[in-house]
Amino acid sequence: MSKPRVRSRAQARARSSGKILNVAEKYFATLGYSGTSLRRIATEAEVQLALIYYYFGSKAQLYEEVLRRHTALLNTRRIAELDRLRAQQAPLEPVLQDLVTPLIDYAMKGGASGRRFVLLLARLFFSSDKESAELVRKHFDPVASRFIEEMERVLPELDRRTVAWIYAFTVGTSLGSLASEERVSRLADGKAALSPEELERTVVTFVLGGAQAVAQAAARAAEPHSP
């Protein structure tokens, strides 16, 4: 087979698979995994249903691929910055910034695809089914463990369980802030939403204050009491 023909087939596959992933991302984000059918995706992507199975194998594998193309970029950025912070023995605030900022940037500066990714994450993180738990374990827990280890270094007063909760509070606050943007604007009498930089600063300040308060309470509890 000639090289131009091979290249043409590869380009056609990339176009078709890209359309499938974009449509799947939209429906998985808005309807959830169980509410999305492959037939609906195939119809909107203008491909045969069999092509989805050929490219991705199953609905579960398609869902995972939708996640993977986002998480790979997000995790790469976070890990690179975390390595730099660890080498510098950085304090807590920049560690929290590295956890918060990439997600908010991705959501607010990544267009419609970035917004849909946040909806996907919210559905995934707050689901209790085994499939969602396995995807979180596979694609997010390794990086989460790195953050928790670094937070343990800068919060020596706290045990790992408490630090893990601080990590979870930080992620939950970030996701909740992004998902609540329209409602908060309404509750604020229509005031314009925060810019990405303002939201990042507000979330980091909020979770930093909470983490420091927890650490201070633990330090006080550990102090010897007078008889």
Coordinates of C-alpha atoms in Angstrom, one line a residue, residues 75-187:
N75 CA -1.9 15.7 35.3
T76 CA 1.3 16.4 33.3
R77 CA 1.1 20.1 34.2
R78 CA 0.4 19.4 37.9
I79 CA 3.2 16.8 38.3
A80 CA 5.8 19.0 36.6
E81 CA 4.9 21.9 38.9
L82 CA 4.7 19.6 42.0
D83 CA 8.2 18.3 41.2
R84 CA 9.5 21.8 41.1
L85 CA 7.8 22.8 44.4
R86 CA 9.2 19.7 46.1
A87 CA 12.7 20.5 44.9
Q88 CA 12.3 24.0 46.4
Q89 CA 10.7 22.7 49.7
A90 CA 7.9 25.1 49.0
P91 CA 5.3 26.0 51.7
L92 CA 1.6 25.0 51.6
E93 CA 0.2 27.9 49.6
P94 CA 1.9 27.1 46.2
V95 CA 1.1 23.4 46.7
L96 CA -2.6 24.3 46.9
Q97 CA -2.2 26.7 44.0
D98 CA -0.8 23.8 41.9
L99 CA -3.9 21.7 42.8
V100 CA -6.4 24.4 42.2
T101 CA -5.1 26.6 39.3
P102 CA -4.7 24.0 36.5
L103 CA -8.3 22.8 36.9
I104 CA -9.8 26.3 37.0
D105 CA -7.6 27.4 34.0
Y106 CA -8.7 24.3 32.1
A107 CA -12.3 24.9 32.8
M108 CA -12.5 28.6 32.3
K109 CA -10.0 29.1 29.5
G110 CA -10.6 25.8 27.6
G111 CA -13.8 26.8 25.9
A112 CA -16.8 24.5 25.8
S113 CA -14.6 21.4 26.0
G114 CA -13.1 22.6 29.2
R115 CA -16.5 23.3 30.7
R116 CA -17.7 19.8 29.8
F117 CA -14.7 18.2 31.4
V118 CA -15.6 19.9 34.7
L119 CA -19.1 18.5 34.5
L120 CA -17.6 15.0 33.7
L121 CA -15.3 15.3 36.7
A122 CA -18.2 16.3 39.0
R123 CA -20.3 13.4 37.8
L124 CA -17.4 11.0 38.2
F125 CA -16.2 12.2 41.6
F126 CA -19.6 12.2 43.2
S127 CA -20.8 8.9 41.8
S128 CA -20.8 5.8 44.0
D129 CA -20.8 3.1 41.3
K130 CA -17.9 0.7 40.9
E131 CA -17.1 1.8 37.4
S132 CA -16.7 5.5 38.4
A133 CA -14.6 4.5 41.5
E134 CA -12.3 2.5 39.3
L135 CA -11.8 5.3 36.8
V136 CA -11.0 7.7 39.7
R137 CA -8.5 5.2 41.2
K138 CA -6.8 4.7 37.8
H139 CA -6.6 8.2 36.5
F140 CA -6.6 10.5 39.6
D141 CA -5.4 8.6 42.7
P142 CA -1.7 8.4 41.7
V143 CA -1.5 12.2 41.3
A144 CA -3.7 12.7 44.4
S145 CA -1.2 10.6 46.4
R146 CA 1.6 12.8 45.2
F147 CA -0.2 15.9 46.4
I148 CA -1.1 14.3 49.8
E149 CA 2.6 13.4 50.3
E150 CA 3.7 16.9 49.6
M151 CA 0.9 18.3 51.9
E152 CA 2.1 16.0 54.7
R153 CA 5.6 17.5 54.3
V154 CA 4.3 21.0 54.9
L155 CA 1.6 20.0 57.5
P156 CA 3.6 17.8 59.9
E157 CA 1.1 18.4 62.7
L158 CA -1.5 16.3 60.8
D159 CA -1.8 12.6 60.1
R160 CA -2.3 11.3 56.6
R161 CA -6.1 10.8 57.1
T162 CA -6.6 14.5 57.9
V163 CA -4.3 15.6 55.1
A164 CA -6.3 13.4 52.7
W165 CA -9.5 15.2 53.8
I166 CA -7.9 18.6 53.2
Y167 CA -7.0 17.4 49.7
A168 CA -10.6 16.2 49.1
F169 CA -12.0 19.6 50.5
T170 CA -9.7 21.4 48.0
V171 CA -10.8 19.4 45.0
G172 CA -14.5 19.6 46.1
T173 CA -14.3 23.4 46.6
S174 CA -12.7 23.8 43.1
L175 CA -15.3 21.7 41.3
G176 CA -18.1 23.2 43.3
S177 CA -17.0 26.7 42.5
L178 CA -16.8 26.0 38.8
A179 CA -20.2 24.2 38.8
S180 CA -21.9 27.0 40.8
E181 CA -20.7 30.0 38.8
E182 CA -24.1 30.9 37.2
R183 CA -26.0 30.4 40.5
V184 CA -23.5 32.5 42.5
S185 CA -23.8 35.3 39.9
R186 CA -27.6 35.2 40.3
L187 CA -27.4 35.2 44.1

